[in-house]
CSV table of C-alpha atoms in Angstrom, one decimal:
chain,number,residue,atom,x,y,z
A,1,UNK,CA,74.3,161.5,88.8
A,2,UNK,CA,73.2,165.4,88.3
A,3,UNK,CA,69.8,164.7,89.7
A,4,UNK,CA,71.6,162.8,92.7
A,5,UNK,CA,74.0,165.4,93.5
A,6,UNK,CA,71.7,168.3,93.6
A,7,UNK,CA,69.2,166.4,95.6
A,8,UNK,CA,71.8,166.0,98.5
A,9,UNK,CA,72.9,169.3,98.1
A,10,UNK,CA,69.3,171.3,98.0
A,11,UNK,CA,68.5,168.7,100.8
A,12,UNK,CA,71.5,169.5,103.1
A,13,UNK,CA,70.2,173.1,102.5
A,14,UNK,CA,66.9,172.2,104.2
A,15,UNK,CA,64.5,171.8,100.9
A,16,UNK,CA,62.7,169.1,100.5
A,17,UNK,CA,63.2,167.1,97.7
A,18,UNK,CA,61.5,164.1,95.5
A,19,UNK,CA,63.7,162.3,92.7
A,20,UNK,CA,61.3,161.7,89.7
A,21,UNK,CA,63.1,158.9,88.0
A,22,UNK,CA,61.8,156.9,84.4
A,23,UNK,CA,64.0,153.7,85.0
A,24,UNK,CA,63.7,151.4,87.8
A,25,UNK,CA,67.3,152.3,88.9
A,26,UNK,CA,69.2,155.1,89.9
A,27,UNK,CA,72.6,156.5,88.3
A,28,UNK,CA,71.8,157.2,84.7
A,29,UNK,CA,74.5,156.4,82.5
A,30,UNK,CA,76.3,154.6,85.5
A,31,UNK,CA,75.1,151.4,85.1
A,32,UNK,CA,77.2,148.2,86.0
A,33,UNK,CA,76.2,144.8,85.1
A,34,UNK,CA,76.4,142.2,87.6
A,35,UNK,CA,76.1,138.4,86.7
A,36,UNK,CA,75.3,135.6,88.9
A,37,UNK,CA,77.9,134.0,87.9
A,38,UNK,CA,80.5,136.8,89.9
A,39,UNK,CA,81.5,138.7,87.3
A,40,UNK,CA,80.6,142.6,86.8
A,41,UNK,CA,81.7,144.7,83.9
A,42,UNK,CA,81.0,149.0,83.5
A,43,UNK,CA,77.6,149.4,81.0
A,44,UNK,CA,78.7,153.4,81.5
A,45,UNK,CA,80.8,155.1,83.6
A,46,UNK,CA,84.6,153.3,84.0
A,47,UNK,CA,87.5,155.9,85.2
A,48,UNK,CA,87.6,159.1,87.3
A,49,UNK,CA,90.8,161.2,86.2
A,50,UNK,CA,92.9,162.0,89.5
A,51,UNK,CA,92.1,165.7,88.8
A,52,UNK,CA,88.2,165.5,89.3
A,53,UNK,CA,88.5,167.1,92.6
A,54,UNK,CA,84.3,167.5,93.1
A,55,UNK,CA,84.2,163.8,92.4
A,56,UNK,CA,86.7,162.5,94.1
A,57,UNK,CA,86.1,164.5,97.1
A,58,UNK,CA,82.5,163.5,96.7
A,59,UNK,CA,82.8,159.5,97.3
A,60,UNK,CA,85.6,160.2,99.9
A,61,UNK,CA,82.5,162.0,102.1
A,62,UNK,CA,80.5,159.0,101.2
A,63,UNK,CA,83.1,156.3,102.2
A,64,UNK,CA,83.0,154.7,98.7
A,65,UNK,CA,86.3,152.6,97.7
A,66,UNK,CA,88.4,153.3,94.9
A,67,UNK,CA,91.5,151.3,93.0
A,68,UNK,CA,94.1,151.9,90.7
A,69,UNK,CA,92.4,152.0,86.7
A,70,UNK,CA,95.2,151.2,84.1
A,71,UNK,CA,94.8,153.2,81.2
A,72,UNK,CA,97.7,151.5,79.4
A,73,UNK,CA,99.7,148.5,80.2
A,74,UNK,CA,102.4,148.0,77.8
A,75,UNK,CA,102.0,144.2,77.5
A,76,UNK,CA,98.7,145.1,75.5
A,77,UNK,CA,98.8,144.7,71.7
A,78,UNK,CA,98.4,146.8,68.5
A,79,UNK,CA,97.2,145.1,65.9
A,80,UNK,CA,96.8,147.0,62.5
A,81,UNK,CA,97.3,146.4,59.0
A,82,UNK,CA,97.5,142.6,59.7
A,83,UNK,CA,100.7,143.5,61.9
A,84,UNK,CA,100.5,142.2,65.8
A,85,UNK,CA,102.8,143.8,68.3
A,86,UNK,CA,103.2,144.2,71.6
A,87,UNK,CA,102.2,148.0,73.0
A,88,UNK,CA,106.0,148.6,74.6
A,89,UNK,CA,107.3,147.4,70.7
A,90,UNK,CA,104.9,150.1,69.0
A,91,UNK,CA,106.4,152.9,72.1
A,92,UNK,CA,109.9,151.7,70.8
A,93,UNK,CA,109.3,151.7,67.2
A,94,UNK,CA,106.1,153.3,65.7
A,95,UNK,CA,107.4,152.1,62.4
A,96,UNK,CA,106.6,148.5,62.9
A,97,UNK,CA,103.1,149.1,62.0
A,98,UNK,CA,104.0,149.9,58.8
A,99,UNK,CA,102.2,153.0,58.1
A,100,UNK,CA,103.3,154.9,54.5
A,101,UNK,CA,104.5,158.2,56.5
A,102,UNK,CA,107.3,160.5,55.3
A,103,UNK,CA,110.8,160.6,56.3
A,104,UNK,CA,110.1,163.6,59.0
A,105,UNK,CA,106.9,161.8,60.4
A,106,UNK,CA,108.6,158.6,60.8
A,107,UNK,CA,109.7,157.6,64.3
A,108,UNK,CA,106.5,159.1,65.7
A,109,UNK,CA,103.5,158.2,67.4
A,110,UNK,CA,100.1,158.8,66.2
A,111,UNK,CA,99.5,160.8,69.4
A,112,UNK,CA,102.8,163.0,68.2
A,113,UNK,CA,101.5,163.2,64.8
A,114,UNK,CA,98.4,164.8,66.0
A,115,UNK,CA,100.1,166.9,68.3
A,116,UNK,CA,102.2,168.4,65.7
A,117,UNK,CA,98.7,169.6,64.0
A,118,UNK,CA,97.9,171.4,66.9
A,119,UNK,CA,101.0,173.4,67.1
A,120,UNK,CA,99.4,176.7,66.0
A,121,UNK,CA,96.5,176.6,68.9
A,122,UNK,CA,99.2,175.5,71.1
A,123,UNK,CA,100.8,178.4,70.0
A,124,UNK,CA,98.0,180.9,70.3
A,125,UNK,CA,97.0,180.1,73.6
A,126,UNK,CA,100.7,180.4,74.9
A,127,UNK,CA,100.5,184.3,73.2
A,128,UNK,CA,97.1,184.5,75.0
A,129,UNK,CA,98.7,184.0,78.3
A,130,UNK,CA,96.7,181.2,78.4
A,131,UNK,CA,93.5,182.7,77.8
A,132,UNK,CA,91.6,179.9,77.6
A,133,UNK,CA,87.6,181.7,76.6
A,134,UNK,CA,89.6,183.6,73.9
A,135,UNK,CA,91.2,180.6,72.5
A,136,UNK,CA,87.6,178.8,72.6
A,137,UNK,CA,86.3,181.7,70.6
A,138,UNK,CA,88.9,181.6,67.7
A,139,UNK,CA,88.8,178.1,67.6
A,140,UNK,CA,85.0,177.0,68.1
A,141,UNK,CA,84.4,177.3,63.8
A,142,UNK,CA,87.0,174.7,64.2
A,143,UNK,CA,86.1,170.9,63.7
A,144,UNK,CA,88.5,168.1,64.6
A,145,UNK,CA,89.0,166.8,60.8
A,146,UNK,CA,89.4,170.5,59.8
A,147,UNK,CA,92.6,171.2,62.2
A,148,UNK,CA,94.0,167.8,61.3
A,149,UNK,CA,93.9,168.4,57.5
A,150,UNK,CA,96.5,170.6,58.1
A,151,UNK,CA,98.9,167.6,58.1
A,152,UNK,CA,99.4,165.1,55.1
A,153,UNK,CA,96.6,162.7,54.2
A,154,UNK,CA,98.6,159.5,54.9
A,155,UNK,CA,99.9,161.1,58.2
A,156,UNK,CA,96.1,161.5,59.2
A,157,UNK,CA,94.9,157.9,58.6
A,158,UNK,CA,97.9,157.0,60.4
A,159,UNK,CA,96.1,159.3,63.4
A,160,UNK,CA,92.9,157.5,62.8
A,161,UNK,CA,93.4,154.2,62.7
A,162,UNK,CA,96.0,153.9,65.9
A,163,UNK,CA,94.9,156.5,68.3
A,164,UNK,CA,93.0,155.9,71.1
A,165,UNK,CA,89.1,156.0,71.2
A,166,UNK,CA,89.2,159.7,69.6
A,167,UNK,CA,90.3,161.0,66.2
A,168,UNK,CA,88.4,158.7,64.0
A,169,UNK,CA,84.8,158.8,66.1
A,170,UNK,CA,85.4,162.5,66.8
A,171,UNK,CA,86.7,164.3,63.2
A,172,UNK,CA,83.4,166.5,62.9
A,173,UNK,CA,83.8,167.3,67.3
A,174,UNK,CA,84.4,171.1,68.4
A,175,UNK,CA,88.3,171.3,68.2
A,176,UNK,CA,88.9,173.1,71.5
A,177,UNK,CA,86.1,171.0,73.8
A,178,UNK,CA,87.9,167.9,71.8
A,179,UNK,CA,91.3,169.2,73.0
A,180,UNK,CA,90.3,169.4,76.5
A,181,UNK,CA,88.7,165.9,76.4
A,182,UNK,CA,92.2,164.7,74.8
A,183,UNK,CA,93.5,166.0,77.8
A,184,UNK,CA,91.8,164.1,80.0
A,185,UNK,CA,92.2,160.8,78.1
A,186,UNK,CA,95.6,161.1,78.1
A,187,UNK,CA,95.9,161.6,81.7
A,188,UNK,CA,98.2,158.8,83.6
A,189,UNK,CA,96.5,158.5,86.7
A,190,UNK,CA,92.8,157.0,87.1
A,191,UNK,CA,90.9,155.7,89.8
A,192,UNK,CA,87.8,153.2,89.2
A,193,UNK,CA,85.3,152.7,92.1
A,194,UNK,CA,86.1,149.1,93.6
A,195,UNK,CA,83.4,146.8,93.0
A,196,UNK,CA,81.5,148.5,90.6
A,197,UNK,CA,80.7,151.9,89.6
A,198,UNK,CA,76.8,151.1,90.8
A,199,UNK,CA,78.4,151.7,94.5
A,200,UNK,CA,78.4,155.5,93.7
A,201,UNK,CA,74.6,156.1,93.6
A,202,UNK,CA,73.6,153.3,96.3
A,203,UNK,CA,75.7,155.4,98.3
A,204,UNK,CA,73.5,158.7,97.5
A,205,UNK,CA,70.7,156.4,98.3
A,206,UNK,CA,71.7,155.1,101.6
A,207,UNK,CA,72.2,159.2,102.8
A,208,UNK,CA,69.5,161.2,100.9
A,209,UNK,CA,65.9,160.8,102.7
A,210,UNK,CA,64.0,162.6,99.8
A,211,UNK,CA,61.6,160.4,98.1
A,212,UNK,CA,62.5,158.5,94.9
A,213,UNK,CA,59.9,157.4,92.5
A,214,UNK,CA,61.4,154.7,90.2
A,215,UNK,CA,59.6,153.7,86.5
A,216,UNK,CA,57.7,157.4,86.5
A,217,UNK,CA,58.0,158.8,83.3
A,218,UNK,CA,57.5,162.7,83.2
A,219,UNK,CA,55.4,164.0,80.7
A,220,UNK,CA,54.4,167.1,81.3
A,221,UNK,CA,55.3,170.3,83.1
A,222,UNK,CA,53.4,172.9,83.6
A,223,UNK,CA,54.6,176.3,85.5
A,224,UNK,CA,52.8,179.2,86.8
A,225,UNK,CA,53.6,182.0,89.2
A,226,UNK,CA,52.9,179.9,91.9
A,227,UNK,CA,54.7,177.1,91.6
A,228,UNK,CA,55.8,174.2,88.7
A,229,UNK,CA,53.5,171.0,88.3
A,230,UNK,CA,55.3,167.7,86.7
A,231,UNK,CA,53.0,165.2,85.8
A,232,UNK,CA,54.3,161.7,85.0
A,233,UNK,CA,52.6,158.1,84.2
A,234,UNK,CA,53.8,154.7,86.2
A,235,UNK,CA,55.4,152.3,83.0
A,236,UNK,CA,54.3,149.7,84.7
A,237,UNK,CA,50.5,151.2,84.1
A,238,UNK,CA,50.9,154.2,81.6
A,239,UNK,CA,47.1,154.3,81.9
A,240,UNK,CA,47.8,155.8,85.2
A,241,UNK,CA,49.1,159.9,85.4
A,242,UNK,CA,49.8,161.3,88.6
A,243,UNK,CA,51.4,165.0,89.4
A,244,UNK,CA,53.4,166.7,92.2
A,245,UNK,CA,53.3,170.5,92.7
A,246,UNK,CA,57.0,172.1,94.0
A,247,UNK,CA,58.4,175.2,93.8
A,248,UNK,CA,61.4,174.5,91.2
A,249,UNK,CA,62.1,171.8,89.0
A,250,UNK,CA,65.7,170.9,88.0
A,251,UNK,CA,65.6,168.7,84.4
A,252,UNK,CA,68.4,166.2,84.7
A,253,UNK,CA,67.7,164.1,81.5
A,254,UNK,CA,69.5,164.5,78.8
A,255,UNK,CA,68.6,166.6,75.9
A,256,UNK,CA,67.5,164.2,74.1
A,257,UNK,CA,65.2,163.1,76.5
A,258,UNK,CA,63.6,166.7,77.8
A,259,UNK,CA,62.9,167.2,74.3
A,260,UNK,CA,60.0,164.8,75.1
A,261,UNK,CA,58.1,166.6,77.6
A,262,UNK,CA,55.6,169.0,77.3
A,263,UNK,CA,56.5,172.2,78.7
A,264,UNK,CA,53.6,174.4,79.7
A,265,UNK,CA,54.1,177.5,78.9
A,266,UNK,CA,56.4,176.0,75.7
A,267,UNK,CA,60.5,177.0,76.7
A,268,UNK,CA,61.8,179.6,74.7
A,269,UNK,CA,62.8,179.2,71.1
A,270,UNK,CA,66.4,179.5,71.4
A,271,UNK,CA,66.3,176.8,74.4
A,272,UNK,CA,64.4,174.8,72.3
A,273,UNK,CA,66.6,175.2,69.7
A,274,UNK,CA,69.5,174.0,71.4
A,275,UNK,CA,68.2,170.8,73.0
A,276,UNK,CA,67.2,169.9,69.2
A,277,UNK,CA,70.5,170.3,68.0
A,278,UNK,CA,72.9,169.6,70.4
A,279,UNK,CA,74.9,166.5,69.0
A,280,UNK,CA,75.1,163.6,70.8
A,281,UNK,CA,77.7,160.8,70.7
A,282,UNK,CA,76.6,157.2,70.8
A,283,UNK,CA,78.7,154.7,72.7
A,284,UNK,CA,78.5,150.6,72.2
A,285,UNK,CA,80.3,148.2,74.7
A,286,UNK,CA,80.4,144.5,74.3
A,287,UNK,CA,81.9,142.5,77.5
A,288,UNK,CA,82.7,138.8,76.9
A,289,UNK,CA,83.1,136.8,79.8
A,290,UNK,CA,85.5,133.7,80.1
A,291,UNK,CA,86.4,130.9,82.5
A,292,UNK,CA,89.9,131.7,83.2
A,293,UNK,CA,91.7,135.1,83.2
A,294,UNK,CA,94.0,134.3,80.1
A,295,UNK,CA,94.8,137.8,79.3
A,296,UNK,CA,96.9,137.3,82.9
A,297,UNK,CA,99.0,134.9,81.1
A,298,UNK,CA,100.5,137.6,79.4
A,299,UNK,CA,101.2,139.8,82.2
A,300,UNK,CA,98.5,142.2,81.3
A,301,UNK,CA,96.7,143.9,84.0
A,302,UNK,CA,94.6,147.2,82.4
A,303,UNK,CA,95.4,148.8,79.2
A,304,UNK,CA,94.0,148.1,76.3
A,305,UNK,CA,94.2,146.7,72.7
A,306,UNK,CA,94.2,148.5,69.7
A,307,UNK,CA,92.9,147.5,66.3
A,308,UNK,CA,91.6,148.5,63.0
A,309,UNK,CA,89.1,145.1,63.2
A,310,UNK,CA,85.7,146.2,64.0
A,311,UNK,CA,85.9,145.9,67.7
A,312,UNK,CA,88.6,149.0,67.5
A,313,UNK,CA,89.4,149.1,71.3
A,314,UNK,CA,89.8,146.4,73.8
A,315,UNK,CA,90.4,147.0,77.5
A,316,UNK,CA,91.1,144.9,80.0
A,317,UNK,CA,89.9,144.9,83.4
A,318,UNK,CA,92.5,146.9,86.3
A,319,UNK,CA,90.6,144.6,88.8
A,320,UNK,CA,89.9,141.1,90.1
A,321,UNK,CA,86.8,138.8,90.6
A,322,UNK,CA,86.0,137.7,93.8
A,323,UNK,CA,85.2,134.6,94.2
A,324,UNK,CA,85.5,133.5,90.9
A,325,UNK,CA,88.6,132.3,88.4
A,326,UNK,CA,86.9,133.7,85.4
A,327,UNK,CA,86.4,137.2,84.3
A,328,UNK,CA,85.3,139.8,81.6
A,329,UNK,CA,86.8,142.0,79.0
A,330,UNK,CA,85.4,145.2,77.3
A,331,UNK,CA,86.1,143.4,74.4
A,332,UNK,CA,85.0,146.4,72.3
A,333,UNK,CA,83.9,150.1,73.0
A,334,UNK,CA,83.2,152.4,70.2
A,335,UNK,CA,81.8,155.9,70.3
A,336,UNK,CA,80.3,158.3,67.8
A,337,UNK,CA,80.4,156.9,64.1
A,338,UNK,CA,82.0,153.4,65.0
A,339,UNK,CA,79.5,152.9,67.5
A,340,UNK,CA,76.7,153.6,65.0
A,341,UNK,CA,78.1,150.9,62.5
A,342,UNK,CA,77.2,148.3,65.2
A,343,UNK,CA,73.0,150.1,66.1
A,344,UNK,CA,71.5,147.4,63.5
A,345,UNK,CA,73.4,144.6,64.8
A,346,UNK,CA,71.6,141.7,67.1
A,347,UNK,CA,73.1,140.8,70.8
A,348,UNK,CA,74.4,137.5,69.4
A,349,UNK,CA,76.3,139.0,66.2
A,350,UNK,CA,78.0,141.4,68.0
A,351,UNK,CA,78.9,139.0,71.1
A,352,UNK,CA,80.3,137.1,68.2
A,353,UNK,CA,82.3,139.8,66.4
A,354,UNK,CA,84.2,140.4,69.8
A,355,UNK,CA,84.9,136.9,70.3
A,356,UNK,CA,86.5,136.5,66.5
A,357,UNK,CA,88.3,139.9,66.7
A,358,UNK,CA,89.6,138.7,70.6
A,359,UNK,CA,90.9,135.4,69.2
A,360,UNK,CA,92.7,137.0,66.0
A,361,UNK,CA,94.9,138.5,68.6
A,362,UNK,CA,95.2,136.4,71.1
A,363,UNK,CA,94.4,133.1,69.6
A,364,UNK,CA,91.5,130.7,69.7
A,365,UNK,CA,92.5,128.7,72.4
A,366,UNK,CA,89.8,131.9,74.0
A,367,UNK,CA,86.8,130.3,72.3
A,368,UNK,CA,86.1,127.6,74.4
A,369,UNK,CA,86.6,130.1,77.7
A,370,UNK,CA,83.8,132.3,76.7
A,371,UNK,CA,80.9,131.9,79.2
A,372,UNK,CA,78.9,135.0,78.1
A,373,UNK,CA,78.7,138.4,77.6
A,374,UNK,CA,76.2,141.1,77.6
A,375,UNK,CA,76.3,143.9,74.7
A,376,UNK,CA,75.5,148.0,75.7
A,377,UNK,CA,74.0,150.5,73.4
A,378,UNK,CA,73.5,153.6,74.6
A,379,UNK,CA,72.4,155.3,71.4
A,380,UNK,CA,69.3,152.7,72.0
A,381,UNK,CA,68.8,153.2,75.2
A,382,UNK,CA,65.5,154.3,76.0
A,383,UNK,CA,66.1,156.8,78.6
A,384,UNK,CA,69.6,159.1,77.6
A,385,UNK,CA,68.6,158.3,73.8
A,386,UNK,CA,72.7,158.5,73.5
A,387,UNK,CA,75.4,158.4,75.3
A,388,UNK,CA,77.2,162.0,76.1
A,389,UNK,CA,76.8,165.7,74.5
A,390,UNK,CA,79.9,166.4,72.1
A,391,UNK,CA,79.5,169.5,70.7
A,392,UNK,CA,80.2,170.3,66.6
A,393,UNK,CA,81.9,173.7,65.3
A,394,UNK,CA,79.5,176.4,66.6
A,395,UNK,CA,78.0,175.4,69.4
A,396,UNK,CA,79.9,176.1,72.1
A,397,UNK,CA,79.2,179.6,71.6
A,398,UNK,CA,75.8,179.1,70.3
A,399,UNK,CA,74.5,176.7,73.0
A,400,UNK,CA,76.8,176.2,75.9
A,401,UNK,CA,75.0,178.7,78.3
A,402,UNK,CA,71.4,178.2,76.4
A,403,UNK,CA,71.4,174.6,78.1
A,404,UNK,CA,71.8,175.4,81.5
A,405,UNK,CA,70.3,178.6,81.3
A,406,UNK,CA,66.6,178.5,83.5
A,407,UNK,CA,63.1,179.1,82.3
A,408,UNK,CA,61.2,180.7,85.0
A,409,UNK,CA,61.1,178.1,88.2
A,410,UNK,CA,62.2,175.3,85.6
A,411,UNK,CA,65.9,175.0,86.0
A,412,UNK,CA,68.3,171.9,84.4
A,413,UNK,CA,72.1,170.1,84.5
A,414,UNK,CA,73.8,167.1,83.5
A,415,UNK,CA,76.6,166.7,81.4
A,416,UNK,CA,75.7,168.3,78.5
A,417,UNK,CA,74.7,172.2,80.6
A,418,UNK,CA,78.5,171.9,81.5
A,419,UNK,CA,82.1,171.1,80.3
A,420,UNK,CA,84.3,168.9,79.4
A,421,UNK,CA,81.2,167.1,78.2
A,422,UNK,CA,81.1,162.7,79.3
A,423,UNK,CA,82.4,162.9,82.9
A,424,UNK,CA,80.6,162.2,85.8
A,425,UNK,CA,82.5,165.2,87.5
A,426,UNK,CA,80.6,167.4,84.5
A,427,UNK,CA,77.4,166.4,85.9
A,428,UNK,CA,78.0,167.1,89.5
A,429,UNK,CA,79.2,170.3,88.6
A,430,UNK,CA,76.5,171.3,86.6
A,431,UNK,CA,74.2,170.0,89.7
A,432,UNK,CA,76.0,172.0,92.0
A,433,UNK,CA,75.9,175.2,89.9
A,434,UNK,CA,71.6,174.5,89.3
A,435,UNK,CA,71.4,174.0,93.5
A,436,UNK,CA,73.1,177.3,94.3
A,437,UNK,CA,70.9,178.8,91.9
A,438,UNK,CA,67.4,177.4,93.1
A,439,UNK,CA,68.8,177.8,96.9
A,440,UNK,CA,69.3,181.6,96.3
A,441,UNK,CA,66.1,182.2,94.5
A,442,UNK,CA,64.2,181.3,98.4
């Protein structure tokens, strides 16, 4: 979505532009999957918080349609230490799931729990007058697990095993960029683009007029005084290696990816220093499809399901299928470390851990329903090579403005040049801030 973004933008200011894109589709890590049988689920990409302002603002301009997403729906279920309960039970009663807390810590959330670790930052930033850099700074030595091990040891695995998609995959994140992504999970109001997330970058498509070269893999890039050179090979025929001459080139791919081209003359040491070790989070989804909407049968409409079974996290669509009676579930979606767990499982294992996880809580009256389902690795996906930047202690200070920083007429954004890392709005912003840049160096 960077490389989108700044296209439009650098085009509206009268460059001209060509996309050089390796997949044969546009929108990176938006990606939804459409079946022939009606049904669509979100490979990538699933929720805009009601604060992304650039964003939002963004697909108003290019009359794309938004709905409601339901982050939580109380009718959901937690199901944890072989307890099931409904999610408005659990709001009412944290105690049900049976968790070996002390006297003080019973009564409470996991989200309070880990709230009351972060007192002292809390704190801090309140004596800063809410100096946010400065708090950044103190904080950046500062893991996740770190903080949290401030509170007791059964109080944490409480934290870990109930909290939403966070505290478990995220112990070794940067404390302060994990706080602000907290933030934004925990936000009440979403949007989700009607239809399917895929609507966002068609819509680029239909209003750009630069040229797009799909399944052209860039290999090399080689920069003078003059001007930049990117060569790149057609995957369709790698035999074949073509190359454009521009004045600027803005790298879009992740870091990850650049890390595979070869820069002519080589990018500086500390640049290449933090592209190699800027840590990236993986991200697995599995969608099961089924014949009939069951979850509906229990007044559920969003939200999600929480568990310690492997699948972890369960949400259920905030949407309906046109012209069909069926639907699909993100049956499971795991990031970082529990995503990893599932890299050397096949398709059909996975597809069938979802299912038996799905009908432990719900019931296996569900098995015979499933049509389908289509499984998303983005750690093994040949193009980001992972799914979103997530910093670790240190680097916020030591890379943050190394990655978007420019060498020469060789300029980059995406997600992971900007923060709060994972957000679409991330990457437009980062896209936005590379335009202005290459527009004021005419």
């Amino acid at each position: 979505m960077a490389g989108l973004t700044a296209a439009k933008f650098l085009e509206d200011a009268g460059h001209k532009v060509t996309i050089i894109e390796a997949s044969n589709r546009i929108g990176g890590r938006v990606e939804t999957y459409r079946d022939k049988s009606g049904w669509y689920a979100e490979l990538g990409a699933m929720r805009i918080p009601s604060f992304h302002r650039i964003l939002l603002a963004i697909i108003e301009k290019l009359g794309v349609q938004v709905n409601k997403f339901f982050q939580d729906d109380i009718n959901t279920y937690y199901y944890v230490n072989g307890v099931k309960s409904k999610t408005y039970t659990v709001e009412n009663d944290p105690d049900v799931l049976r968790y070996p807390v002390s006297a003080r810590e019973r009564g409470r959330s996991a989200a309070q729990l880990f709230d009351m670790a972060l007192w002292k930052i809390r704190d801090d930033l309140k004596k800063s007058h809410y100096d946010c850099k400065k708090i950044m700074e103190k904080y950046d030595a500062y893991s996740v697990k770190v903080r949290a091990d401030s509170v007791q040891q059964q109080q944490y695995n409480t934290i870990l095993n109930t909290d939403d998609i966070t505290h478990q995959s995220f112990y070794n994140t940067n404390l302060p960029l994990y706080i602000t992504q907290e933030n934004l999970v925990y936000s009440y109001l979403y949007s989700e683009i009607s239809g399917g997330f895929d609507h966002l970058p068609n819509a680029f498509y239909r209003v750009l007029n630069c040229t797009i070269l799909l399944q052209s893999k860039v290999t090399r890039v080689r920069q003078n005084r003059r001007g930049v050179t990117v060569f790149f090979e057609d995957r369709r025929n790698p035999a074949v290696q073509t190359n454009i001459t521009a004045d600027y080139v803005l790298m879009t791919a992740t870091a990850k990816a650049t890390l595979f081209v070869d820069f002519q003359p080589p990018l500086s040491a500390p640049k290449m220093a933090a592209l190699r070790q800027v840590h990236y989070s993986g991200s697995t989804k599995v969608i099961l499809a089924f014949s009939k909407r069951f979850w509906e049968d229990d007044h559920i409409r969003g939200g999600k399901t929480i568990t310690d079974l492997p699948s972890r996290f369960i949400y259920y669509p905030s949407h309906g299928f046109n012209g069909t009676s069926g639907g699909a579930i993100l049956a499971s979606y795991t990031c970082s470390d529990e995503a990893t767990r599932f890299e050397g499982m096949s398709e059909k294992d996975l597809l069938a851990m979802a299912l038996g996880d799905l009908a432990e809580i719900h019931g296996d009256f569900i098995r015979p329903l499933c049509t389908g389902g289509k499984v998303k690795k983005w750690a093994s996906d040949p193009y980001s090579l992972g799914a979103f930047a997530i910093f670790t202690p240190y680097q916020q200070t030591d890379f943050a403005s190394l990655l978007f920083q420019s060498e020469r007429r060789v300029h980059f954004a995406g997600e992971h040049t900007a923060t709060p890392h994972a957000w679409i709005e991330t990457a437009m912003k980062s896209a936005l801030r590379a335009a202005r840049n290459i527009n004021s160096q005419q």
